[in-house]
XYZ file of C-alpha atoms in Angstrom:
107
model
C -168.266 10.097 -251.255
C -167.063 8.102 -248.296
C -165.260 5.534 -247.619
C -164.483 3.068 -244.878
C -160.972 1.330 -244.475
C -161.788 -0.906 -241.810
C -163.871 -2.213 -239.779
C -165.750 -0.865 -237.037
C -165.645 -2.920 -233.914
C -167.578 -3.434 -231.026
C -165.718 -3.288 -227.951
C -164.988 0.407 -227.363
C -168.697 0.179 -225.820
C -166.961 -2.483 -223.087
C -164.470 -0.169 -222.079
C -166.286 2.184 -220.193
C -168.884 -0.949 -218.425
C -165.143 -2.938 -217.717
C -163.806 0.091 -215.902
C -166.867 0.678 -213.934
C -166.836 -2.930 -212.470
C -163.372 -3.164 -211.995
C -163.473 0.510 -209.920
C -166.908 -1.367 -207.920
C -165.040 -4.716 -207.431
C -162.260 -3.055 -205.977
C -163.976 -0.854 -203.420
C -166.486 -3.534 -202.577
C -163.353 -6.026 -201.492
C -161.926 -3.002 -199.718
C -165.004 -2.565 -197.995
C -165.341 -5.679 -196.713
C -161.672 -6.385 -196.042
C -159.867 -3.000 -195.394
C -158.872 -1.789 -192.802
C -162.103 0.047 -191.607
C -163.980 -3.014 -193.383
C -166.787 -4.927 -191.722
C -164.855 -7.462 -191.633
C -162.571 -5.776 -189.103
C -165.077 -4.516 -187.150
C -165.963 -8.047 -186.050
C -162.735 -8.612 -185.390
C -162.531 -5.716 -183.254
C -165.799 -6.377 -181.472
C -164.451 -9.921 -180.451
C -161.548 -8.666 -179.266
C -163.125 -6.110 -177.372
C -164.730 -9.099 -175.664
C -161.636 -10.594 -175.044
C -160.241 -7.205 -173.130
C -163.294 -6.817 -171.394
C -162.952 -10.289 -169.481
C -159.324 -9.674 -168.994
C -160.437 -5.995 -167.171
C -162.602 -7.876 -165.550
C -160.185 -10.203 -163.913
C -157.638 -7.343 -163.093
C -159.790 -5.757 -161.083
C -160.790 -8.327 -159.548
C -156.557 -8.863 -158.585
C -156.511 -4.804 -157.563
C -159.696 -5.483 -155.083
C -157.718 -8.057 -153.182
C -154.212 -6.920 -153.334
C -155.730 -3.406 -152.459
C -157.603 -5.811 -149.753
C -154.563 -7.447 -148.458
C -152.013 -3.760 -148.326
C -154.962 -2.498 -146.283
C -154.881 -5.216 -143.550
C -150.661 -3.909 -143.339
C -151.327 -0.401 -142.462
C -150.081 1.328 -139.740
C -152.980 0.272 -136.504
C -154.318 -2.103 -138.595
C -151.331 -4.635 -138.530
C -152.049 -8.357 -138.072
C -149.374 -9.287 -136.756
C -150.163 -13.604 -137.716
C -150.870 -12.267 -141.774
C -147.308 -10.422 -141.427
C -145.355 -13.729 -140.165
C -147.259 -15.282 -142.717
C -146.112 -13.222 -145.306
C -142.657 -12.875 -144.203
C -142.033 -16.908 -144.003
C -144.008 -17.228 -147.446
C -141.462 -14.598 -148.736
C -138.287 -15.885 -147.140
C -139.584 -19.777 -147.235
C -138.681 -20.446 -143.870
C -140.259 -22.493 -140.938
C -139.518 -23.402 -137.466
C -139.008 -27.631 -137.076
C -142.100 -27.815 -134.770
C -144.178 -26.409 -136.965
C -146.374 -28.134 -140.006
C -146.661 -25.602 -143.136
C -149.242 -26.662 -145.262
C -148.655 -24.181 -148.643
C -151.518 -23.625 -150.702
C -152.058 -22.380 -154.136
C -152.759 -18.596 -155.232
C -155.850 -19.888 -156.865
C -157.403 -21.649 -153.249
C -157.937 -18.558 -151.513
C-alpha cells in the first residue's frame, strides 16, 4: 500500500499557462515597439513626409540655380545680370548709383 508524504499542489498546472503569456506579452510589445514595429512604421511614414517636402523644395533651388548658370553661358551672357552678380559678390557700388538689395526669398 501507498503512501503520500506531502501534499500535492496546484501550481505546476500555472507554469506552463505563465510561460505562454509571458513568451505572447513579450512579442506583442516587440511588435508594436521594435524596431520593424507598427509603431515605427508610422514614424517612418511621417518622416517620409517630411523628406518628401524637403525634395520638393530642393528642386525647386536646382530649377533656378540651373535657371540662373544658364543665362551665364557662353552667347547667352547678360551682360546687366553679370554686373549684378559681380557687385552683389564683391558688395561694391559706384556713388551715383542707388542699390536697393533685396532678399533671396523676394525673387
Amino acid at each position: 500500500m501507498w503512501t503520500r508524504q506531502h501534499k500535492q499542489r496546484n501550481t505546476g498546472r500555472l507554469i506552463i499557462p505563465s510561460l505562454c503569456m509571458a513568451f505572447l506579452a513579450y512579442f506583442g510589445f516587440h511588435a508594436y515597439h521594435g524596431e520593424f514595429g507598427i509603431n515605427s512604421k508610422y514614424k517612418l511614414e511621417a518622416e517620409t513626409v517630411a523628406l518628401q517636402g524637403q525634395l520638393v523644395a530642393i528642386k525647386a533651388r536646382r530649377t533656378e540655380l540651373e535657371r540662373r548658370v544658364k543665362l551665364m553661358h557662353d552667347g547667352t551672357l547678360e551682360k546687366d545680370m553679370l554686373d549684378e552678380q559681380a557687385r552683389k559678390a564683391l558688395n561694391l557700388s559706384q556713388p551715383d548709383e542707388i542699390t536697393i538689395m533685396l532678399p533671396v526669398s523676394a525673387k
